[in-house]
Amino acid sequence: MPLSLRQADPEDASAVARIIREVSAGVADFLLHRVSLAVSVNRLLATLVMEPGNPFSYENALLLEHDGRLAGLLLAYPWDRHGYPDILQKLVAHKRLEMLDGMLRMADAQSLYINTLWVDEALRGTGTAGDLLECAMLMAQDMNLPRISLHVWDDNARAMRFYLRHGFTVTRHYDVPRYRQLQHDGGFSHMTLVLAPETAPRQPAGRP
């Protein structure tokens, strides 16, 4: 099964935005619904993806392709880049941002934060998601970061099993009030993977 991995570019913005919206399970709609009557949620997200210097930027996205079609997405970046893009602070009601503050702003210090890990439905169960997670581990190593962090909705059983199976642990839980635009219920968890010594960052050699 020929798969190829490449860095995203601005021309991928629409496709990446569509996946981010899908994986967000209603979060994108919850935040951006009615922000602009003239611009759709997908268009607003695509604008973020096209712009450098924010967490959703194409700069932070790796695309997996299969026979010329998008088959996977890894959107990840260092912990200190995780936070509200300027457009969200300007356009989204502060109360809505506060409700999801843990997801939108919190990441473990000295970690690679995985914002989105997505695999096309046809490839689920084939180990492809694990391959993308391995890419994230290599990214963390290259950036000299000793851990990976992310958030998962508590009732997303499949994602929970996947990350627990790969060594992640739940380090904090956030309650979220039920809201019709959010597809999950019961809140979400912050999860952390401490990299094994063979994949942890290399330390500079000491002086003799």
Short mmCIF file of C-alpha atoms in Angstrom, two decimals:
data_model
loop_
_atom_site.label_atom_id
_atom_site.label_comp_id
_atom_site.label_asym_id
_atom_site.label_seq_id
_atom_site.Cartn_x
_atom_site.Cartn_y
_atom_site.Cartn_z
CA MET A 1 0.00 0.00 0.00
CA PRO A 2 1.99 3.05 -1.23
CA LEU A 3 1.82 5.86 1.29
CA SER A 4 3.77 9.09 1.15
CA LEU A 5 4.29 11.77 3.79
CA ARG A 6 4.83 15.44 3.01
CA GLN A 7 4.73 18.87 4.57
CA ALA A 8 1.47 20.72 3.99
CA ASP A 9 1.45 23.98 2.04
CA PRO A 10 -1.05 26.86 1.77
CA GLU A 11 -2.85 25.17 -1.13
CA ASP A 12 -3.87 22.37 1.26
CA ALA A 13 -5.75 24.81 3.50
CA SER A 14 -9.28 23.78 2.53
CA ALA A 15 -8.62 20.05 2.96
CA VAL A 16 -6.80 20.53 6.26
CA ALA A 17 -9.56 22.82 7.54
CA ARG A 18 -12.20 20.23 6.68
CA ILE A 19 -10.36 17.56 8.68
CA ILE A 20 -9.72 19.85 11.66
CA ARG A 21 -13.43 20.66 11.74
CA GLU A 22 -14.37 16.97 11.54
CA VAL A 23 -11.95 15.87 14.25
CA SER A 24 -12.90 18.75 16.54
CA ALA A 25 -16.29 17.01 16.98
CA GLY A 26 -18.23 20.25 17.13
CA VAL A 27 -15.62 22.45 18.84
CA ALA A 28 -14.93 24.46 15.67
CA ASP A 29 -18.65 25.03 15.14
CA PHE A 30 -19.18 25.86 18.81
CA LEU A 31 -16.52 28.57 18.63
CA LEU A 32 -17.01 29.91 15.11
CA HIS A 33 -20.75 29.49 14.51
CA ARG A 34 -22.28 32.87 13.77
CA VAL A 35 -18.93 34.64 14.07
CA SER A 36 -19.54 35.87 10.53
CA LEU A 37 -22.74 35.61 8.51
CA ALA A 38 -20.72 35.99 5.31
CA VAL A 39 -17.95 33.45 5.97
CA SER A 40 -18.43 29.75 6.68
CA VAL A 41 -16.72 27.82 9.48
CA ASN A 42 -14.63 25.95 6.90
CA ARG A 43 -13.51 29.22 5.31
CA LEU A 44 -12.52 30.71 8.66
CA LEU A 45 -10.51 27.61 9.52
CA ALA A 46 -8.89 27.58 6.08
CA THR A 47 -7.83 31.19 6.63
CA LEU A 48 -6.07 30.12 9.85
CA VAL A 49 -4.39 27.20 8.09
CA MET A 50 -3.09 29.47 5.30
CA GLU A 51 -1.60 31.97 7.76
CA PRO A 52 1.87 31.27 9.18
CA GLY A 53 2.61 31.78 12.84
CA ASN A 54 -0.48 30.27 14.49
CA PRO A 55 -1.13 26.75 15.85
CA PHE A 56 -3.38 25.75 12.94
CA SER A 57 -0.93 26.88 10.26
CA TYR A 58 0.08 24.60 7.40
CA GLU A 59 3.61 24.99 8.80
CA ASN A 60 2.64 22.56 11.59
CA ALA A 61 0.87 19.99 9.40
CA LEU A 62 2.14 16.75 7.88
CA LEU A 63 -0.05 15.07 5.26
CA LEU A 64 -0.16 11.36 4.49
CA GLU A 65 -1.25 10.57 0.94
CA HIS A 66 -2.39 7.32 -0.68
CA ASP A 67 -2.68 7.11 -4.47
CA GLY A 68 -2.83 10.91 -4.66
CA ARG A 69 -5.59 11.21 -2.05
CA LEU A 70 -5.32 12.61 1.46
CA ALA A 71 -5.16 9.67 3.85
CA GLY A 72 -3.87 11.14 7.11
CA LEU A 73 -3.07 14.36 8.95
CA LEU A 74 -0.76 15.14 11.84
CA LEU A 75 -1.04 18.70 13.18
CA ALA A 76 1.51 19.13 15.96
CA TYR A 77 3.81 21.80 17.38
CA PRO A 78 5.84 22.70 20.51
CA TRP A 79 3.86 23.36 23.68
CA ASP A 80 4.67 27.07 23.76
CA ARG A 81 2.82 27.64 20.47
CA HIS A 82 -0.42 26.22 21.84
CA GLY A 83 -3.03 28.90 22.55
CA TYR A 84 -5.76 31.06 21.06
CA PRO A 85 -5.04 32.38 17.58
CA ASP A 86 -5.60 36.14 17.45
CA ILE A 87 -8.73 35.74 15.36
CA LEU A 88 -10.40 33.66 18.07
CA GLN A 89 -9.64 36.22 20.75
CA LYS A 90 -11.07 38.97 18.57
CA LEU A 91 -14.18 37.23 17.23
CA VAL A 92 -15.28 34.53 19.69
CA ALA A 93 -17.25 35.29 22.84
CA HIS A 94 -14.98 35.13 25.90
CA LYS A 95 -17.43 32.85 27.71
CA ARG A 96 -17.13 30.22 24.98
CA LEU A 97 -13.35 30.34 25.03
CA GLU A 98 -13.39 29.94 28.81
CA MET A 99 -15.53 26.79 28.58
CA LEU A 100 -12.82 25.07 26.51
CA ASP A 101 -9.82 26.87 27.98
CA GLY A 102 -8.11 23.64 29.04
CA MET A 103 -8.24 22.30 25.49
CA LEU A 104 -7.39 25.54 23.73
CA ARG A 105 -4.50 26.74 25.91
CA MET A 106 -3.13 23.96 28.11
CA ALA A 107 -0.20 21.76 27.06
CA ASP A 108 2.57 20.12 29.05
CA ALA A 109 5.71 22.20 29.27
CA GLN A 110 8.53 20.80 27.14
CA SER A 111 6.13 18.69 25.07
CA LEU A 112 5.13 18.32 21.47
CA TYR A 113 1.40 19.06 21.43
CA ILE A 114 -0.75 17.01 19.04
CA ASN A 115 -3.67 19.16 17.97
CA THR A 116 -5.06 16.75 15.35
CA LEU A 117 -4.25 13.18 14.39
CA TRP A 118 -6.56 11.88 11.68
CA VAL A 119 -6.61 8.84 9.40
CA ASP A 120 -9.03 8.23 6.57
CA GLU A 121 -11.73 5.73 7.49
CA ALA A 122 -10.56 3.23 4.86
CA LEU A 123 -7.15 3.00 6.60
CA ARG A 124 -8.34 2.78 10.19
CA GLY A 125 -7.26 -0.41 11.89
CA THR A 126 -4.26 -0.82 9.58
CA GLY A 127 -1.64 0.69 11.89
CA THR A 128 -1.56 3.97 9.96
CA ALA A 129 -2.53 6.02 13.01
CA GLY A 130 0.32 4.40 14.90
CA ASP A 131 2.67 5.37 12.08
CA LEU A 132 1.59 9.01 12.38
CA LEU A 133 2.07 8.85 16.13
CA GLU A 134 5.58 7.53 15.51
CA CYS A 135 6.17 10.56 13.27
CA ALA A 136 5.14 12.74 16.22
CA MET A 137 7.65 10.94 18.42
CA LEU A 138 10.41 11.62 15.89
CA MET A 139 9.34 15.27 15.70
CA ALA A 140 9.57 15.54 19.48
CA GLN A 141 13.02 13.98 19.39
CA ASP A 142 14.20 16.39 16.70
CA MET A 143 12.90 19.31 18.76
CA ASN A 144 14.61 17.95 21.90
CA LEU A 145 11.25 17.55 23.68
CA PRO A 146 10.91 14.65 26.17
CA ARG A 147 7.14 14.19 26.02
CA ILE A 148 4.00 14.46 23.91
CA SER A 149 0.69 15.87 25.14
CA LEU A 150 -2.84 16.09 23.74
CA HIS A 151 -6.52 16.17 24.68
CA VAL A 152 -9.18 13.50 24.15
CA TRP A 153 -12.91 13.60 24.84
CA ASP A 154 -13.66 11.12 27.63
CA ASP A 155 -16.46 9.40 25.74
CA ASN A 156 -14.33 8.93 22.61
CA ALA A 157 -13.62 5.32 23.54
CA ARG A 158 -11.71 4.43 20.39
CA ALA A 159 -9.27 7.35 20.72
CA MET A 160 -8.85 6.68 24.45
CA ARG A 161 -7.97 3.03 23.80
CA PHE A 162 -5.52 4.01 21.07
CA TYR A 163 -3.57 6.48 23.18
CA LEU A 164 -3.60 4.34 26.33
CA ARG A 165 -2.32 1.38 24.26
CA HIS A 166 0.56 3.54 23.05
CA GLY A 167 1.62 4.52 26.56
CA PHE A 168 -0.23 7.78 27.22
CA THR A 169 -1.60 8.44 30.69
CA VAL A 170 -4.43 10.74 31.77
CA THR A 171 -2.96 13.61 33.79
CA ARG A 172 -5.96 15.91 34.17
CA HIS A 173 -9.70 15.99 33.52
CA TYR A 174 -11.78 19.00 32.43
CA ASP A 175 -15.55 19.12 32.84
CA VAL A 176 -17.51 20.76 30.02
CA PRO A 177 -21.22 21.63 30.25
CA ARG A 178 -23.44 19.85 27.75
CA TYR A 179 -23.96 21.92 24.63
CA ARG A 180 -25.84 20.83 21.53
CA GLN A 181 -23.04 21.77 19.10
CA LEU A 182 -20.50 19.64 20.95
CA GLN A 183 -20.69 16.02 19.80
CA HIS A 184 -19.18 14.58 22.98
CA ASP A 185 -20.40 14.64 26.56
CA GLY A 186 -18.72 14.39 29.94
CA GLY A 187 -15.67 16.58 29.39
CA PHE A 188 -12.19 15.77 28.13
CA SER A 189 -8.85 14.59 29.45
CA HIS A 190 -5.31 15.86 29.08
CA MET A 191 -3.01 12.96 28.20
CA THR A 192 0.77 12.72 28.29
CA LEU A 193 3.33 10.34 26.83
CA VAL A 194 6.80 10.40 28.38
CA LEU A 195 9.14 9.23 25.66
CA ALA A 196 11.22 6.13 26.24
CA PRO A 197 15.01 6.62 26.53
CA GLU A 198 15.59 5.44 22.97
CA THR A 199 13.18 8.06 21.62
CA ALA A 200 13.76 10.79 24.22
CA PRO A 201 15.82 13.82 23.23
CA ARG A 202 19.54 13.48 23.15
CA GLN A 203 21.43 15.41 25.81
CA PRO A 204 24.46 17.49 24.83
CA ALA A 205 27.74 15.81 25.63
CA GLY A 206 29.39 17.10 28.77
CA ARG A 207 32.85 18.52 28.88
CA PRO A 208 35.61 16.14 29.96
#
